[in-house]
Short mmCIF file of C-alpha atoms and ligand atoms in Angstrom, two decimals:
data_model
loop_
_atom_site.label_atom_id
_atom_site.label_comp_id
_atom_site.label_asym_id
_atom_site.label_seq_id
_atom_site.Cartn_x
_atom_site.Cartn_y
_atom_site.Cartn_z
CA MET A 644 117.09 99.04 86.45
CA ASN A 645 120.31 100.29 84.88
CA LYS A 646 118.62 100.38 81.50
CA ALA A 647 115.83 102.49 82.97
CA ASP A 648 118.41 104.87 84.49
CA SER A 649 120.24 105.09 81.14
CA GLU A 650 117.00 106.01 79.38
CA ARG A 651 116.35 108.77 81.92
CA MET A 652 119.86 110.20 81.54
CA ALA A 653 119.69 109.99 77.72
CA GLY A 654 116.41 111.94 77.94
CA ILE A 655 118.09 114.66 79.99
CA LEU A 656 120.98 114.89 77.51
CA GLU A 657 118.51 115.23 74.62
CA SER A 658 116.60 117.95 76.42
CA MET A 659 119.93 119.79 76.79
CA GLY A 660 120.43 119.64 73.01
CA TYR A 661 122.78 116.67 72.79
CA ARG A 662 122.32 114.26 69.89
CA LYS A 663 123.39 110.65 69.65
CA ALA A 664 126.87 110.35 68.07
CA LEU A 665 127.58 107.87 65.31
CA ALA A 666 130.14 106.01 67.38
CA GLU A 667 131.50 105.86 70.90
CA LEU A 668 134.89 107.18 69.79
CA GLU A 669 133.35 110.17 67.95
CA ALA A 670 131.21 111.60 70.76
CA ASP A 671 131.94 114.97 72.44
CA LEU A 672 130.46 113.63 75.64
CA VAL A 673 130.55 110.02 76.77
CA LEU A 674 128.60 108.74 79.73
CA TYR A 675 129.15 105.22 80.99
CA ASN A 676 126.33 103.98 83.18
CA THR A 677 128.08 101.30 85.17
CA CYS A 678 127.22 98.13 87.09
CA THR A 679 129.14 96.64 90.00
CA ILE A 680 126.98 93.66 90.88
CA ARG A 681 129.91 91.34 90.03
CA ASP A 682 133.58 92.00 89.46
CA ASN A 683 133.51 91.28 85.72
CA ALA A 684 130.85 93.96 85.20
CA GLU A 685 133.00 96.45 87.10
CA GLN A 686 136.21 95.64 85.20
CA LYS A 687 134.57 96.37 81.82
CA VAL A 688 134.29 100.05 82.52
CA TYR A 689 138.01 100.49 83.15
CA SER A 690 138.92 99.31 79.66
CA TYR A 691 136.35 101.69 78.10
CA LEU A 692 137.65 104.57 80.20
CA GLY A 693 141.24 103.89 79.15
CA ARG A 694 140.34 104.45 75.50
CA GLN A 695 138.46 107.67 76.21
CA ALA A 696 141.27 109.02 78.41
CA ILE A 697 143.70 108.64 75.48
CA ARG A 698 141.24 110.54 73.21
CA LYS A 699 140.93 113.31 75.73
CA ARG A 700 144.64 114.10 75.54
CA GLU A 701 144.06 115.14 71.89
CA LEU A 702 140.56 116.55 72.42
CA PRO A 703 140.47 118.61 75.61
CA HIS A 704 136.77 119.53 75.08
CA LEU A 705 135.74 115.86 75.41
CA LYS A 706 133.60 115.29 78.51
CA ILE A 707 133.85 111.91 80.26
CA VAL A 708 131.17 110.91 82.77
CA VAL A 709 130.98 107.77 84.90
CA ALA A 710 127.50 107.22 86.31
CA GLY A 711 125.88 104.33 88.17
CA CYS A 712 127.04 101.89 90.78
CA VAL A 713 130.81 101.77 90.06
CA ALA A 714 130.79 105.57 90.35
CA GLN A 715 129.02 105.34 93.70
CA GLN A 716 131.31 102.60 95.00
CA GLU A 717 134.61 104.18 93.93
CA GLY A 718 133.80 107.91 94.20
CA GLU A 719 136.95 110.06 94.41
CA ALA A 720 139.14 106.98 93.89
CA LEU A 721 137.95 106.94 90.27
CA LEU A 722 139.38 110.42 89.72
CA ARG A 723 142.74 109.25 91.02
CA ARG A 724 142.61 106.21 88.77
CA VAL A 725 141.45 108.14 85.67
CA PRO A 726 142.33 111.84 86.16
CA GLU A 727 140.77 112.72 82.78
CA LEU A 728 137.23 112.20 84.19
CA ASP A 729 134.92 115.22 84.42
CA LEU A 730 132.04 113.79 86.40
CA VAL A 731 131.53 110.81 88.73
CA MET A 732 127.88 110.42 89.74
CA GLY A 733 126.05 107.72 91.72
CA PRO A 734 122.67 106.26 90.69
CA GLN A 735 120.71 108.49 93.07
CA HIS A 736 121.99 111.50 91.10
CA ALA A 737 120.70 110.36 87.67
CA ASN A 738 117.93 113.00 87.63
CA ARG A 739 120.48 115.71 88.45
CA LEU A 740 122.60 115.15 85.35
CA GLU A 741 121.92 118.62 83.87
CA THR A 742 122.89 120.48 87.06
CA LEU A 743 126.02 118.38 87.41
CA LEU A 744 127.05 118.95 83.79
CA ASN A 745 126.59 122.69 84.27
CA GLN A 746 129.06 122.51 87.13
CA VAL A 747 131.47 120.67 84.84
CA GLU A 748 131.02 123.44 82.19
CA SER A 749 132.22 125.95 84.73
CA GLY A 750 135.52 124.09 84.84
CA GLN A 751 135.13 121.78 87.86
CA GLN A 752 135.76 118.08 88.24
CA VAL A 753 132.63 116.88 90.03
CA VAL A 754 132.00 113.89 92.31
CA ALA A 755 128.32 113.42 93.25
CA THR A 756 127.91 110.44 95.54
CA ASP A 757 126.18 111.81 98.63
CA GLU A 758 122.87 110.26 99.77
CA GLN A 759 120.02 111.98 97.90
CA HIS A 760 116.29 112.24 98.10
CA ILE A 761 115.32 111.25 94.55
CA PHE A 762 113.08 113.96 93.13
CA GLU A 763 110.39 113.21 90.60
CA ASP A 764 111.68 113.36 87.03
CA ILE A 765 111.01 116.47 85.05
CA ALA A 766 112.96 115.22 82.05
CA ILE A 767 111.32 112.75 79.69
CA ALA A 768 113.23 109.52 79.33
CA ARG A 769 114.50 108.64 75.86
CA ARG A 770 113.12 105.12 75.79
CA ASP A 771 114.68 102.41 73.64
CA SER A 772 111.27 100.94 72.83
CA SER A 773 108.06 102.73 71.90
CA ILE A 774 105.92 99.75 72.97
CA CYS A 775 107.24 98.51 76.33
CA ALA A 776 108.42 100.82 79.12
CA TRP A 777 110.11 100.51 82.50
CA VAL A 778 108.52 102.39 85.36
CA ASN A 779 110.48 102.80 88.59
CA VAL A 780 108.30 102.45 91.65
CA ILE A 781 110.87 102.07 94.43
CA TYR A 782 114.55 103.00 94.44
CA GLY A 783 117.22 101.45 96.69
CA CYS A 784 117.10 98.42 98.98
CA ASN A 785 116.98 98.02 102.77
CA GLU A 786 117.85 94.31 102.78
CA ARG A 787 121.28 93.13 103.83
CA CYS A 788 121.99 90.03 101.79
CA THR A 789 125.56 89.24 102.78
CA TYR A 790 126.88 88.94 99.20
CA CYS A 791 125.22 92.03 97.73
CA VAL A 792 126.62 95.47 96.97
CA VAL A 793 123.26 97.00 95.95
CA PRO A 794 122.24 98.53 99.33
CA SER A 795 125.58 100.31 99.64
CA VAL A 796 125.47 101.77 96.12
CA ARG A 797 121.75 102.38 95.58
CA GLY A 798 120.98 103.56 99.08
CA LYS A 799 117.84 103.32 101.21
CA GLU A 800 114.39 102.44 99.90
CA GLN A 801 112.46 105.38 98.47
CA SER A 802 108.99 104.69 97.07
CA ARG A 803 107.40 107.01 94.54
CA THR A 804 103.82 108.00 95.31
CA PRO A 805 101.04 106.02 93.60
CA GLU A 806 99.83 109.30 92.03
CA ALA A 807 103.21 110.05 90.41
CA ILE A 808 103.47 106.48 89.14
CA ARG A 809 99.97 106.56 87.68
CA LEU A 810 100.64 109.89 85.95
CA GLU A 811 103.74 108.47 84.30
CA ILE A 812 101.79 105.41 83.13
CA GLU A 813 98.99 107.59 81.74
CA ASP A 814 101.60 109.58 79.82
CA LEU A 815 103.09 106.37 78.46
CA ALA A 816 99.65 105.19 77.35
CA SER A 817 99.00 108.47 75.54
CA LEU A 818 102.30 108.04 73.69
CA GLY A 819 101.20 104.60 72.46
CA PHE A 820 103.01 102.31 74.91
CA ARG A 821 101.17 99.01 75.48
CA GLU A 822 103.20 97.26 78.19
CA ILE A 823 104.83 98.43 81.40
CA THR A 824 107.19 96.76 83.84
CA LEU A 825 107.20 98.20 87.35
CA LEU A 826 110.71 98.18 88.79
CA GLY A 827 112.25 97.85 92.21
CA GLN A 828 115.27 95.96 93.61
CA ASN A 829 112.88 94.47 96.12
CA ILE A 830 109.53 95.47 94.69
CA ASP A 831 107.60 93.79 97.51
CA ALA A 832 108.99 96.53 99.78
CA TYR A 833 107.02 99.11 97.79
CA GLY A 834 105.24 101.58 100.06
CA ARG A 835 106.94 100.60 103.35
CA ASP A 836 108.19 104.19 103.55
CA LEU A 837 104.86 105.79 102.56
CA PRO A 838 102.08 106.73 104.98
CA GLY A 839 98.76 104.85 104.91
CA ILE A 840 97.25 102.28 107.29
CA ASN A 841 93.58 101.24 107.33
CA SER A 842 91.34 100.55 110.34
CA ASN A 843 92.46 96.88 110.43
CA GLY A 844 96.05 97.99 110.83
CA ARG A 845 96.93 96.93 107.28
CA ARG A 846 99.19 99.10 105.11
CA THR A 847 97.26 100.61 102.22
CA ASN A 848 100.21 101.43 100.01
CA THR A 849 101.53 97.96 99.19
CA LEU A 850 102.53 96.65 95.78
CA THR A 851 99.16 94.87 95.60
CA ASP A 852 97.34 98.16 96.25
CA LEU A 853 99.46 99.85 93.59
CA LEU A 854 98.59 97.19 91.00
CA HIS A 855 94.88 97.77 91.64
CA TYR A 856 95.38 101.53 91.51
CA ILE A 857 97.06 101.57 88.09
CA HIS A 858 95.31 98.62 86.47
CA ASP A 859 92.66 100.55 84.58
CA VAL A 860 94.93 102.96 82.68
CA LYS A 861 93.48 102.83 79.17
CA GLY A 862 95.84 101.77 76.39
CA ILE A 863 98.17 99.80 78.65
CA GLU A 864 97.32 96.14 78.06
CA ARG A 865 100.10 94.33 79.89
CA ILE A 866 101.57 94.90 83.33
CA ARG A 867 104.66 93.18 84.76
CA PHE A 868 106.79 93.78 87.84
CA ALA A 869 110.28 92.82 89.06
CA THR A 870 112.11 91.86 91.23
CA SER A 871 110.12 89.90 93.80
CA HIS A 872 111.61 88.82 97.13
CA PRO A 873 110.38 85.48 98.56
CA ARG A 874 110.57 86.88 102.09
CA TYR A 875 107.83 89.43 101.41
CA PHE A 876 105.84 87.87 98.56
CA THR A 877 102.24 87.60 99.81
CA ASP A 878 99.21 85.40 99.04
CA ARG A 879 97.24 88.59 98.59
CA LEU A 880 99.60 89.57 95.75
CA ILE A 881 99.13 86.19 94.03
CA ASP A 882 95.32 86.46 94.38
CA SER A 883 95.36 89.92 92.83
CA CYS A 884 97.59 88.88 89.96
CA ALA A 885 95.18 86.04 89.20
CA LYS A 886 92.22 88.45 89.22
CA LEU A 887 93.64 91.42 87.34
CA PRO A 888 93.49 90.61 83.62
CA LYS A 889 96.40 92.82 82.54
CA LEU A 890 98.83 91.20 84.98
CA CYS A 891 101.02 88.86 82.94
CA GLU A 892 101.59 85.23 83.90
CA HIS A 893 105.27 85.63 84.62
CA PHE A 894 107.01 85.90 87.98
CA HIS A 895 110.67 86.66 88.54
CA ILE A 896 111.45 85.47 92.06
CA PRO A 897 115.16 84.90 92.80
CA PHE A 898 115.85 82.03 95.21
CA GLN A 899 119.68 82.36 95.22
CA SER A 900 120.34 78.90 96.71
CA GLY A 901 118.46 75.63 97.21
CA ASP A 902 120.10 75.01 100.58
CA ASN A 903 118.75 76.33 103.87
CA GLU A 904 122.17 76.71 105.53
CA ILE A 905 123.42 78.78 102.61
CA LEU A 906 120.22 80.84 102.56
CA LYS A 907 120.81 81.58 106.22
CA ALA A 908 124.42 82.60 105.59
CA MET A 909 123.14 84.83 102.78
CA ALA A 910 120.68 86.41 105.27
CA ARG A 911 117.82 85.97 102.80
CA GLY A 912 115.18 85.50 105.49
CA TYR A 913 113.28 82.48 104.04
CA SER A 914 113.68 78.74 103.75
CA ILE A 915 113.58 76.80 100.53
CA GLU A 916 110.31 75.21 101.75
CA LYS A 917 108.73 78.65 101.88
CA TYR A 918 109.97 79.35 98.36
CA LEU A 919 108.50 76.10 97.04
CA LYS A 920 105.17 76.94 98.68
CA ILE A 921 105.04 80.31 96.91
CA ILE A 922 105.63 78.63 93.55
CA ASP A 923 102.96 76.01 94.33
CA LYS A 924 100.43 78.71 95.13
CA ILE A 925 101.19 80.57 91.93
CA ARG A 926 100.75 77.37 89.94
CA VAL A 927 97.41 76.64 91.61
CA LYS A 928 96.03 80.13 90.95
CA MET A 929 97.69 80.76 87.57
CA PRO A 930 98.61 77.34 86.14
CA ASP A 931 100.28 78.59 82.96
CA SER A 932 102.64 80.97 84.70
CA ALA A 933 106.28 81.14 83.76
CA ILE A 934 108.70 81.27 86.66
CA SER A 935 112.17 82.75 86.44
CA ALA A 936 114.77 83.41 89.10
CA ASP A 937 118.36 84.32 89.95
CA VAL A 938 120.73 81.90 91.63
CA ILE A 939 124.31 82.06 92.88
CA VAL A 940 126.73 79.12 93.00
CA GLY A 941 129.97 78.93 94.96
CA PHE A 942 128.88 81.12 97.87
CA PRO A 943 131.56 80.99 100.64
CA GLY A 944 131.50 77.59 102.36
CA GLU A 945 129.09 75.99 99.86
CA THR A 946 129.73 72.22 99.95
CA ASP A 947 129.16 69.92 97.02
CA ASP A 948 126.00 68.59 98.74
CA GLN A 949 124.68 72.10 99.24
CA PHE A 950 125.29 72.84 95.57
CA ARG A 951 123.40 69.62 94.70
CA ASN A 952 120.45 70.97 96.73
CA THR A 953 120.36 73.92 94.35
CA LEU A 954 120.34 71.57 91.36
CA LYS A 955 117.47 69.63 92.96
CA VAL A 956 115.37 72.79 93.32
CA VAL A 957 116.08 73.80 89.74
CA GLU A 958 114.89 70.39 88.59
CA LYS A 959 111.90 70.29 90.90
CA ILE A 960 110.54 73.68 89.91
CA GLY A 961 111.38 73.53 86.23
CA PHE A 962 112.23 77.19 85.70
CA ASP A 963 111.36 78.84 82.43
CA GLN A 964 114.46 80.95 82.75
CA LEU A 965 117.25 81.26 85.28
CA ASN A 966 119.94 83.91 85.64
CA THR A 967 122.93 82.07 87.04
CA ALA A 968 126.12 83.52 88.50
CA ALA A 969 129.26 82.39 90.28
CA TYR A 970 129.67 84.16 93.60
CA SER A 971 131.86 87.25 93.25
CA PRO A 972 133.20 88.94 96.42
CA ARG A 973 132.11 92.59 96.48
CA PRO A 974 133.60 95.53 98.38
CA ASN A 975 131.99 96.39 101.74
CA THR A 976 129.89 93.22 101.91
CA PRO A 977 130.15 90.78 104.85
CA ALA A 978 130.63 87.58 102.84
CA ALA A 979 133.64 89.02 100.99
CA SER A 980 135.74 88.96 104.15
CA TRP A 981 134.85 85.43 105.26
CA PRO A 982 137.76 82.98 105.24
CA ASN A 983 135.83 80.10 103.61
CA GLN A 984 135.97 81.36 100.00
CA LEU A 985 135.86 78.68 97.29
CA LYS A 986 138.43 78.36 94.53
CA GLU A 987 137.55 79.98 91.19
CA GLU A 988 137.81 76.57 89.44
CA VAL A 989 135.21 75.06 91.78
CA LYS A 990 132.81 77.97 91.20
CA ALA A 991 133.32 77.81 87.42
CA GLU A 992 132.75 74.03 87.37
CA ARG A 993 129.51 74.36 89.37
CA LEU A 994 128.29 77.17 87.16
CA LYS A 995 128.89 75.06 84.05
CA GLU A 996 127.02 72.10 85.51
CA LEU A 997 124.10 74.30 86.55
CA ASN A 998 123.93 76.03 83.16
CA ARG A 999 123.75 72.67 81.37
CA LEU A 1000 120.76 71.72 83.52
CA VAL A 1001 119.10 75.12 83.06
CA GLU A 1002 119.34 74.86 79.29
CA LYS A 1003 117.87 71.37 79.29
CA ILE A 1004 114.96 72.39 81.52
CA ALA A 1005 114.23 75.61 79.65
CA LYS A 1006 114.04 73.59 76.44
CA GLN A 1007 111.60 71.12 78.03
CA ARG A 1008 109.50 73.98 79.42
CA ASN A 1009 109.40 75.75 76.06
CA SER A 1010 108.32 72.57 74.27
CA ARG A 1011 104.92 72.91 75.97
CA TYR A 1012 104.18 75.78 73.57
CA LEU A 1013 104.51 73.62 70.43
CA GLY A 1014 101.30 73.79 68.36
CA LYS A 1015 99.69 76.28 70.76
CA VAL A 1016 98.41 79.73 69.79
CA GLU A 1017 99.98 82.41 71.99
CA GLN A 1018 99.24 86.13 72.17
CA VAL A 1019 102.46 87.99 71.27
CA LEU A 1020 102.95 91.74 71.59
CA ALA A 1021 105.07 92.69 68.54
CA GLU A 1022 107.89 94.93 69.80
CA SER A 1023 110.22 95.40 66.84
CA ILE A 1024 111.65 94.03 63.62
CA ASN A 1025 114.02 91.12 64.22
CA PRO A 1026 117.48 92.77 63.81
CA LYS A 1027 118.83 89.47 62.44
CA ASP A 1028 116.03 88.95 59.87
CA SER A 1029 114.17 91.96 58.53
CA LYS A 1030 111.32 89.76 57.24
CA GLN A 1031 110.38 88.91 60.83
CA LEU A 1032 108.88 90.69 63.80
CA MET A 1033 109.80 89.83 67.34
CA GLY A 1034 107.92 90.18 70.58
CA ARG A 1035 107.04 88.32 73.75
CA THR A 1036 104.22 86.13 74.98
CA ARG A 1037 102.43 87.09 78.19
CA THR A 1038 104.76 84.58 79.87
CA ASN A 1039 107.76 86.59 78.58
CA ARG A 1040 108.95 84.08 75.96
CA LEU A 1041 110.79 85.79 73.11
CA THR A 1042 108.94 84.88 69.89
CA PHE A 1043 109.80 85.42 66.22
CA PHE A 1044 107.24 85.41 63.39
CA PRO A 1045 106.81 86.71 59.81
CA TYR A 1046 104.87 89.93 59.56
CA GLU A 1047 102.42 88.45 57.14
CA GLY A 1048 99.95 86.07 58.77
CA GLU A 1049 98.52 82.80 57.38
CA LYS A 1050 95.51 84.68 56.01
CA GLY A 1051 97.55 87.56 54.61
CA HIS A 1052 97.08 90.09 57.43
CA LEU A 1053 100.13 92.37 57.83
CA TYR A 1054 101.37 93.16 61.33
CA GLU A 1055 103.62 95.85 62.73
CA PRO A 1056 105.25 96.67 66.08
CA GLY A 1057 102.62 97.53 68.69
CA ASP A 1058 100.14 94.90 67.45
CA PHE A 1059 98.89 92.03 69.57
CA VAL A 1060 99.27 88.98 67.36
CA ASP A 1061 97.95 85.43 67.81
CA VAL A 1062 100.90 83.28 66.80
CA ARG A 1063 100.78 79.51 66.29
CA ILE A 1064 104.08 78.21 67.67
CA ASP A 1065 105.83 75.80 65.31
CA GLN A 1066 109.41 75.80 66.69
CA THR A 1067 110.66 75.85 70.26
CA ARG A 1068 114.23 76.31 71.52
CA SER A 1069 115.75 76.81 74.99
CA PHE A 1070 115.47 80.58 74.96
CA SER A 1071 112.99 81.48 72.18
CA LEU A 1072 110.02 80.39 70.08
CA SER A 1073 109.01 80.84 66.44
CA GLY A 1074 105.63 80.62 64.74
CA ILE A 1075 103.20 82.14 62.29
CA PRO A 1076 100.26 84.51 62.91
CA VAL A 1077 96.97 82.63 62.52
CA VAL A 1078 95.21 85.49 60.71
N1 LIG B 278 117.10 92.67 94.11
C1 LIG B 278 117.16 91.45 93.47
C2 LIG B 278 118.39 91.26 92.63
C3 LIG B 278 119.50 92.19 92.73
S1 LIG B 278 121.03 91.82 92.02
C4 LIG B 278 117.04 90.34 94.48
O1 LIG B 278 117.02 90.55 95.64
O2 LIG B 278 116.98 89.20 94.08
C5 LIG B 278 120.71 90.69 90.73
C6 LIG B 278 121.28 89.34 90.98
O3 LIG B 278 122.68 89.37 90.96
C7 LIG B 278 120.95 88.73 92.32
O4 LIG B 278 119.68 88.17 92.33
C8 LIG B 278 122.03 87.72 92.51
O5 LIG B 278 121.66 86.46 92.01
C9 LIG B 278 123.18 88.28 91.69
N2 LIG B 278 124.24 88.76 92.57
C10 LIG B 278 124.19 89.77 93.46
N3 LIG B 278 125.36 89.89 94.12
C11 LIG B 278 126.17 88.92 93.65
C12 LIG B 278 127.51 88.50 93.94
N4 LIG B 278 128.23 89.11 94.87
N5 LIG B 278 128.02 87.47 93.25
C13 LIG B 278 127.29 86.81 92.31
N6 LIG B 278 126.02 87.16 92.00
C14 LIG B 278 125.47 88.19 92.66
FE1 LIG B 279 120.78 92.78 96.97
FE2 LIG B 279 118.33 92.05 96.26
FE3 LIG B 279 119.32 91.35 98.65
FE4 LIG B 279 118.64 93.90 98.13
S1 LIG B 279 117.26 92.13 98.23
S2 LIG B 279 120.50 93.17 99.18
S3 LIG B 279 119.24 94.07 95.99
S4 LIG B 279 120.07 90.69 96.60
#
C-alpha cells in the first residue's frame, strides 16, 4: 500500500514539473514515504532525515517532506525533532501533495494530519511497472487488532466506488497493463461504507460483487487482491474466484498466530479452526492455489507452547510464502501497555526458529513445480542478469527465464510465456520457455 501511495505522490510531483534526481543527496526536494508498522521501520527514517537536515544548512532551498504513517503518528513532534522539515503529511493527504507544497512555497512549515475524506485522484500515478499495477479499493481500517498501529494512522475505512475503480482499470488496460492487484488493509471490508442492499437483505457492493463488476475489462488478464481477513472471508468469495478465469490462484490471508488464546488477545475475531476451514475450502475449489500469510511471534504473554501451536499451523498448511515478524510494541495500541511483554532475546529466538521452518516448507512447496509448464507474465529484465527476463506465475512465484525460448521465439516484458520449470528454490523458480 505504501508503494501505491509513493507512485501516486511521484505522479503528482511529475505533473508539477519535478524530475527524478540522480541521487538522494542531489535532489532539491526529498520526500520520504514512511512506515511505522514496526519500530525498525520507523527508526530508518530518522537516520535519512539527519543527513538531509545537514544538507539543508548549506542549501536553504532544499525541501524536506515526511509523508506516510510516521508523519501521521508523530505530527508536530517531528518538527520539534527535525526543525529543518518543510512538510509533514499523513497518508490520507497523499492526493493533496500539490496544494500542500504550494503552502510550503509561500514560506510556511506545514503539518497535515487531520482526518480527511480521500478524494478521487486527478493526478496520474508514476507507476514503477508498466505491466502490473496496484489499484486501491478501500483506504483505512476499522478493525482493532490490539498490536496494530494501522487504524490510528490510516484512519477509518473509505471505499472507492465501483465505477471509479473500473474507470482506473480501463485506463490501465488502455496503457498496456496486463495485471492488477486490488488493495485494501482489510479488503474483505470493501463496500461496508457504500450504499446498496438487495431484496434479500444482502449487500450488493461487496468485494465479490466488485470482482464480477471489473472482471471483463479487456486487456487485463490477471486480477489479484490483498489483504484478506479470515474473519470476513466468505465462501461466496471463494466460489467466485474459482469461477472467474482472470482471478489468480493465490491468496494472502494473514493468520497472525496458531493459538486461539493469543488470537483472542489480539482481538482478531476468528479461531484457528475457522482459518483452517477457509484454507481447506480454497484447496477443494482451487487445488493448485498458493497460500501466503503474515504471522507474529512473541506477542505479549505468548508461552512456548502457544508459539509451538503457530509452528504446527505453519507445518500443517504448508504455506507457499510467509511474512514473519517479532512483535513490536507500537504507540497508542493496547498490547503495548500490557505488563506481560516478552524479552527481545525470546522473540528473536522464536523468529529464527520459525524462519528456518518457513524456508524449509517454501522449498518443499516450490519443488512441486519441477518439470511443470507454468504461465509466467514477463514483467522486466532480471536486474542481476540482463540475459534473463523475470515475472511471476499465476500463483505469484517469482520466475527467471532466458528471453529466447527452446524453439527460438524471443520474448519481452508484457508477454505471457509458457515456461518449463527446471530449477526450484525456496523463494524463486527458473526455467526455459517451451516455444
Ligand atoms: N491488514 C493486514 C496487514 C496489515 S500490517 C492484516 O490485517 O493482516 C502487515 C503485517 O504486519 C500484519 O499482518 C502483521 O503480521 C504485522 N504487524 C502489524 N503490527 C505489528 C506489530 N506491532 N509487531 C509485529 N508485526 C506487526
Ligand atoms: Fe491492523 Fe490489519 Fe488488524 Fe487492520 S485488520 S488493525 S490493518 S492487522
